[in-house]
Short mmCIF file of C-alpha atoms and ligand atoms in Angstrom, two decimals:
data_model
loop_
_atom_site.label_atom_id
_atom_site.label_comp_id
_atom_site.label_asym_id
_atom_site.label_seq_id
_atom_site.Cartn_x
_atom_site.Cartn_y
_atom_site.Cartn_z
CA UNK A 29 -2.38 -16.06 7.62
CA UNK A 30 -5.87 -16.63 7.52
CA UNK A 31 -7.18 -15.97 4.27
CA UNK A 32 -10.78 -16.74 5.23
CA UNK A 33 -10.97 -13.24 7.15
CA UNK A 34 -8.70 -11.38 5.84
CA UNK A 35 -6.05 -9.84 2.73
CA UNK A 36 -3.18 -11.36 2.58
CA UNK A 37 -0.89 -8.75 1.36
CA UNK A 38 3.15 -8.36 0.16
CA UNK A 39 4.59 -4.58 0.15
CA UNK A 40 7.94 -3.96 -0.60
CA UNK A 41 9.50 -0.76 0.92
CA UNK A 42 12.38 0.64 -1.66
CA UNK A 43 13.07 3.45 1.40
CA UNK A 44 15.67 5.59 -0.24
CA UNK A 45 16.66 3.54 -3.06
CA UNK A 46 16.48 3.44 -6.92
CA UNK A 47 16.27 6.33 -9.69
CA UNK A 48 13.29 6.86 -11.80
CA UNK A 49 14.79 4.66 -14.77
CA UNK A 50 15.66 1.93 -12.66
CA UNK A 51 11.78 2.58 -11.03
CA UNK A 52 10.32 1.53 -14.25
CA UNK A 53 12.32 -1.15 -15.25
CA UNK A 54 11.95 -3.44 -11.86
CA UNK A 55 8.27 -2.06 -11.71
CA UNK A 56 7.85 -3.36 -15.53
CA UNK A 57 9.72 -6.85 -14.88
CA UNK A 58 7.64 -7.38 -12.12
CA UNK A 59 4.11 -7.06 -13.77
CA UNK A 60 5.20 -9.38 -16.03
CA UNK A 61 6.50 -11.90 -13.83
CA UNK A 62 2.98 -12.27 -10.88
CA UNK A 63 1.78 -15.71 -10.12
CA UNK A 64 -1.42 -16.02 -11.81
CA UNK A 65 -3.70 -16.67 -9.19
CA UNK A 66 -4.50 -13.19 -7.52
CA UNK A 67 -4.67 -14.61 -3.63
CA UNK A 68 -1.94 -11.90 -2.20
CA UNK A 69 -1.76 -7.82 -2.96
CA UNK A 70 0.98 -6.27 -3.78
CA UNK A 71 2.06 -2.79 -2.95
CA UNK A 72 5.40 -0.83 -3.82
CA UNK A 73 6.35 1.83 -1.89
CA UNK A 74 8.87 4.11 -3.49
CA UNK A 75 10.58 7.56 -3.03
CA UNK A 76 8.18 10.48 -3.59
CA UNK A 77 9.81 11.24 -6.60
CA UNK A 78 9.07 7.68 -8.10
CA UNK A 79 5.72 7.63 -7.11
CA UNK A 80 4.53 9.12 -10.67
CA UNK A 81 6.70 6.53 -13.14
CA UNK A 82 5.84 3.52 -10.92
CA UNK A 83 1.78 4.42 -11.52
CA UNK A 84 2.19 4.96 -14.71
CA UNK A 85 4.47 1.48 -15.35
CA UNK A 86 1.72 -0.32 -13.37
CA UNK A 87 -1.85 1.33 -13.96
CA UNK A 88 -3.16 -1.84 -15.26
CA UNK A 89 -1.25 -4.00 -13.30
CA UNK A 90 -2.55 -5.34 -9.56
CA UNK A 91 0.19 -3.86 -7.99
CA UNK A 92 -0.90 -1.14 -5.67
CA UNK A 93 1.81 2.31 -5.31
CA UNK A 94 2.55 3.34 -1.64
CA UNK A 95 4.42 6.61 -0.69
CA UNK A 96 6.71 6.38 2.26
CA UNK A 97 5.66 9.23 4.11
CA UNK A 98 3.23 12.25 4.28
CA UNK A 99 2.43 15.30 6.17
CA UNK A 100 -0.41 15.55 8.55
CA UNK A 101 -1.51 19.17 7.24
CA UNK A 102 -3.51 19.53 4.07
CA UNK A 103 -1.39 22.26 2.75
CA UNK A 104 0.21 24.88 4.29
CA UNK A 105 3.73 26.46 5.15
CA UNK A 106 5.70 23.18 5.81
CA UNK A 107 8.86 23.28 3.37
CA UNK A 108 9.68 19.91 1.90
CA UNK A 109 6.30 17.85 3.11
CA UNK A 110 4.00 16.30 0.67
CA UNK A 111 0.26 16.04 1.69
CA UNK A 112 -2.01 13.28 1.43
CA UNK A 113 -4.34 14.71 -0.80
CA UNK A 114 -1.38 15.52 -3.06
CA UNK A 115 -0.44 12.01 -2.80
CA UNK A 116 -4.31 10.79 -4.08
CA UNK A 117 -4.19 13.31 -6.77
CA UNK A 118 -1.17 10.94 -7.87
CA UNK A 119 -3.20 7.75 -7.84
CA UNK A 120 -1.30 6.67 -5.12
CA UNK A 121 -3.59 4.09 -2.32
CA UNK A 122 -1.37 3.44 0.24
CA UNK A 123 1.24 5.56 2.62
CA UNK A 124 3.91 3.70 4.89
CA UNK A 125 3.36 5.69 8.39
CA UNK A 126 5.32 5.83 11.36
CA UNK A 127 7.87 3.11 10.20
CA UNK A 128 10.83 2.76 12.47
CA UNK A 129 13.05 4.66 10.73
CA UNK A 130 11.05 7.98 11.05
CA UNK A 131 10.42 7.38 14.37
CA UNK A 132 14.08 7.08 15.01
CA UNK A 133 15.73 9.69 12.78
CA UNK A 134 13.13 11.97 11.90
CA UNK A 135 11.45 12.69 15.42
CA UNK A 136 8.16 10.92 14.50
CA UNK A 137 6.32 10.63 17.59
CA UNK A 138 3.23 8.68 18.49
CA UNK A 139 1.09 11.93 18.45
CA UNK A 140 2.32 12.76 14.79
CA UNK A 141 1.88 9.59 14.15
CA UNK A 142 -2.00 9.66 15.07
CA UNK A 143 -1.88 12.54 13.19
CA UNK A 144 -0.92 11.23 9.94
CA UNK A 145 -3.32 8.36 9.57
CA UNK A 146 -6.19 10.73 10.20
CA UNK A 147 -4.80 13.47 7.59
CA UNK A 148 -3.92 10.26 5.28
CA UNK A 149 -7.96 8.43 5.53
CA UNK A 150 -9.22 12.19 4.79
CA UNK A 151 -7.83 12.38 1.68
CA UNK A 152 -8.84 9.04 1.18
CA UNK A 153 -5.32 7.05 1.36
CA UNK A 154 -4.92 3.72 3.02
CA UNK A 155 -2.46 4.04 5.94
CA UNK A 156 -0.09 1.15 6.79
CA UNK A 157 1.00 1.47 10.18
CA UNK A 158 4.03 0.14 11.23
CA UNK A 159 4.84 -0.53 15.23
CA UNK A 160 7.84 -2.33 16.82
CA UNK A 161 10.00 -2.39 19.70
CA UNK A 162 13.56 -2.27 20.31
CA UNK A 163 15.96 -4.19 21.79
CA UNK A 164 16.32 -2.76 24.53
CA UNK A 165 12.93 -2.78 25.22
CA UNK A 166 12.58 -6.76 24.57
CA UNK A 167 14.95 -7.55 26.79
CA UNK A 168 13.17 -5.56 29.23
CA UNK A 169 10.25 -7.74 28.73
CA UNK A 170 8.04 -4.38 27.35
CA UNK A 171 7.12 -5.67 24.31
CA UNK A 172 3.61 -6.43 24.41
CA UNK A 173 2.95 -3.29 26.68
CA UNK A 174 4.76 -1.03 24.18
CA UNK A 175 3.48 -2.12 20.77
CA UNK A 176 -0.25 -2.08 22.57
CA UNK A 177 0.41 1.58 23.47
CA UNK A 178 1.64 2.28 20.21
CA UNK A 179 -1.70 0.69 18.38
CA UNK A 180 -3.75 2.69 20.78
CA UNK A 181 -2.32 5.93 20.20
CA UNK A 182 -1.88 5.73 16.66
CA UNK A 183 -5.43 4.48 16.13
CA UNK A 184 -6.90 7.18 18.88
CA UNK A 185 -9.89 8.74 17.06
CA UNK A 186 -10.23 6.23 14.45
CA UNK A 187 -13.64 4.66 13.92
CA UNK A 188 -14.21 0.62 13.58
CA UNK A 189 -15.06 1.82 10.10
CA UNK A 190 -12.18 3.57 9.22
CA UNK A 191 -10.12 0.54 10.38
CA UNK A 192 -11.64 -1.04 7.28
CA UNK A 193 -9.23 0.85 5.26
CA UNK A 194 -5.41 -0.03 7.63
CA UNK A 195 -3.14 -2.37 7.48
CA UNK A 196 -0.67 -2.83 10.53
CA UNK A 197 2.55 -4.14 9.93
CA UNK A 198 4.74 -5.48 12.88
CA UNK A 199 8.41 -4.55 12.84
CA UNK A 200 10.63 -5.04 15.41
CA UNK A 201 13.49 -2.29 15.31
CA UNK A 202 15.64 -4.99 16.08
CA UNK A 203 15.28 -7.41 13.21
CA UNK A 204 15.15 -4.15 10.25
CA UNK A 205 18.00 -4.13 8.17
CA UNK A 206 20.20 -6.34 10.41
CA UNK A 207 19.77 -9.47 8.91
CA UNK A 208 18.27 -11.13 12.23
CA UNK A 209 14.87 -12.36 11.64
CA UNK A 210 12.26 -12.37 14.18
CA UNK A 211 11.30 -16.15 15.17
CA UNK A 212 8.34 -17.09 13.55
CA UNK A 213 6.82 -17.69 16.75
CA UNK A 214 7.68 -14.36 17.73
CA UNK A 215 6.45 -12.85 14.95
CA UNK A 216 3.22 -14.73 15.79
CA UNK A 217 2.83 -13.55 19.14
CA UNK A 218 3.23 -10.17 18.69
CA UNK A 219 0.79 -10.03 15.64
CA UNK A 220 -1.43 -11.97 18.00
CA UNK A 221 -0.82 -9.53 20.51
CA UNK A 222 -1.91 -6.76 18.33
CA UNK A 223 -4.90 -8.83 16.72
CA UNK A 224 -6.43 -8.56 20.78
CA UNK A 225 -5.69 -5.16 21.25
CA UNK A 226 -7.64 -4.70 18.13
CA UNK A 227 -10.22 -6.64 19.49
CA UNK A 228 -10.79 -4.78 22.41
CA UNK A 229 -10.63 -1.40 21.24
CA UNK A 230 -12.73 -2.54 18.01
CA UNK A 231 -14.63 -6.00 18.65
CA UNK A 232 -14.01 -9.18 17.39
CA UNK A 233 -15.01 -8.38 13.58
CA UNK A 234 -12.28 -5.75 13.17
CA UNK A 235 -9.91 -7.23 14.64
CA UNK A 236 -10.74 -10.67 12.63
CA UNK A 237 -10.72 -8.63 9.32
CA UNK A 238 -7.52 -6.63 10.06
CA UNK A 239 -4.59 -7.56 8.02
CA UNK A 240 -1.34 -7.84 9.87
CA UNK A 241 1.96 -7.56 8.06
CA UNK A 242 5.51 -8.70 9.53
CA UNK A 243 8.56 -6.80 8.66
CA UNK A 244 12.28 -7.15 9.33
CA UNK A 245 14.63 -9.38 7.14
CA UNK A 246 12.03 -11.13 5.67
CA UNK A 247 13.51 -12.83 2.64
CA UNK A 248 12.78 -16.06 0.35
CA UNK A 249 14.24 -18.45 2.72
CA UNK A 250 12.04 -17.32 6.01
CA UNK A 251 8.73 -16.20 4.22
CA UNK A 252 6.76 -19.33 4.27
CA UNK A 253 7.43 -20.32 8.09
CA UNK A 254 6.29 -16.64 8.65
CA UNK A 255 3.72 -16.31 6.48
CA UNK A 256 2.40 -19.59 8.18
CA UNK A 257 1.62 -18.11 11.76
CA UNK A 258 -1.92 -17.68 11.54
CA UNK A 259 -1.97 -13.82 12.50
CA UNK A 260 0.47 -12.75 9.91
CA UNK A 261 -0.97 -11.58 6.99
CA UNK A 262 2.03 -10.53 4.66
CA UNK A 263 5.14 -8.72 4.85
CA UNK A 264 6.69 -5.47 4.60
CA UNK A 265 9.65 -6.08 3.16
CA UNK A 266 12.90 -3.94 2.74
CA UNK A 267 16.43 -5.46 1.58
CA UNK A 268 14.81 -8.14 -0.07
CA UNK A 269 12.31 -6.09 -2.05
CA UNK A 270 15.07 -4.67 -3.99
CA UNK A 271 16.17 -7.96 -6.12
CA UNK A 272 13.35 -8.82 -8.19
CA UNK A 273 13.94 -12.17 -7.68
CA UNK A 274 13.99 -11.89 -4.04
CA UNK A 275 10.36 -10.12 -4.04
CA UNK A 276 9.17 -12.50 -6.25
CA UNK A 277 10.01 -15.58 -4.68
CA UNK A 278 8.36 -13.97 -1.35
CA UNK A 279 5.25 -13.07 -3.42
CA UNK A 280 5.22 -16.95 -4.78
CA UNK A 281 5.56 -17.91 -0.65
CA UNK A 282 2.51 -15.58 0.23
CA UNK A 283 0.43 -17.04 -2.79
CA UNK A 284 0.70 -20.38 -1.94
CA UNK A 285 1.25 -20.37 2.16
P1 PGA B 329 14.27 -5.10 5.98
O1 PGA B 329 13.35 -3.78 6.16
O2 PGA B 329 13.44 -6.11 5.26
O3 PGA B 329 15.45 -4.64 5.17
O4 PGA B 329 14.65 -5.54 7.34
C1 PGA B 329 11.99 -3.88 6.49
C2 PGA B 329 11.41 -2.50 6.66
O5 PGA B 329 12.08 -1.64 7.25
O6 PGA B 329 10.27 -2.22 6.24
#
């Protein structure tokens, strides 16, 4: 990380875990349990139905409440969906889009995608993008190609200015949920990788400012070697966000890398 340039920030994605009672409890725990010195954000994102306990548990907290999804209408016939601006209207900042998982069960494409992050920064919601190959297409050597035309088309139509208010977060398909960590070189080169395509598409302030998560069985023991490649910026963090402990001690890592 380079904390010179840009956030440093720590998100823990619950996906489809945890009831509302057991919501407030971890959310409460953890409030009470932050390093003092405020040199990472922290965001939570939980299951829609969450979304209202976890604000209320941590209004005056500095922990920031993500959703997991949205829809990229503002309203409308779309049974099911949640909008952005329903999500604001929460007090909810941040939405997880196009994380691996939708892409692969739920048909998200790179065009919905797009779509998404536009109808999210409308209603005035921070998007956090998430981008990642597969195996398949690392061994094919693809990588870089891939996750560059995955930046480009999710970001198509979206101002330098606008990219004030994203976060990207780099998570290979292969390393989610499987227990197999990306290499912290790896991890570096791809955020790297994505830090020049920012560059190019947005010039070297952007892409200096932009804060670039890694994601994909991150856990206490591996944080710090990640969290020391200069272009990553944080993690997005799954498994291990759901043992208090386990977030914490990655939290501690990001605060003191
Ligand atoms: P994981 O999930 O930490 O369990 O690999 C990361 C994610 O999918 O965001």
């Amino acid at each position: 990380m380079n904390r010179k340039y840009r956030k440093t920030v720590v998100a823990g994605n619950w996906k489809m875990n945890k009831t509302v009672s057991e919501t407030r409890a971890f959310a409460e725990e953890l409030k009470n349990s932050l390093p003092r010195s405020k040199r990472c954000s922290i965001i939570l994102c939980v299951p829609f139905v969450n979304i209202t306990s976890a604000i209320k548990v941590l209004k005056d907290s500095r922990i920031a409440v993500a959703a997991q999804n949205v829809h990229w209408e503002s309203h409308g016939a779309y049974t099911g969906e949640v909008s952005a601006a329903m999500l604001a209207d929460l007090g909810v900042k941040y939405v997880l889009i196009g994380h691996s998982e939708r892409r692969q069960y739920f048909n998200e494409t790179d065009t919905f995608v797009n779509k998404k992050i536009r109808a999210a920064l409308q209603a005035g919601l921070r998007p956090i993008l998430c981008v990642g190959e597969t195996l398949e297409q690392r061994e094919l050597d693809v990588t870089s190609e891939l996750i560059a035309y995955q930046i480009k088309s999710a970001l198509s139509g979206i101002s330098a200015e606008e990219m004030r208010h994203i976060i990207i977060a780099y998570e290979p398909v292969w390393a989610i949920g499987t227990g197999k960590t990306a290499t912290p070189e790896q991890a570096g080169e791809v955020c790297g990788t994505i830090r020049a395509v920012l560059r190019k598409l947005y010039g070297a302030r952007v892409a200096r400012a932009t804060t670039i998560q890694y994601g994909g069985s991150m856990n206490p023991k591996n944080a710090s070697t990640l969290l020391a490649q200069p272009d990553v910026d944080g993690g997005l963090i799954g498994s291990a966000s759901l043992e208090l402990s386990d977030f914490l001690q990655i939290i501690y890592a990001a605060n003191e890398e």
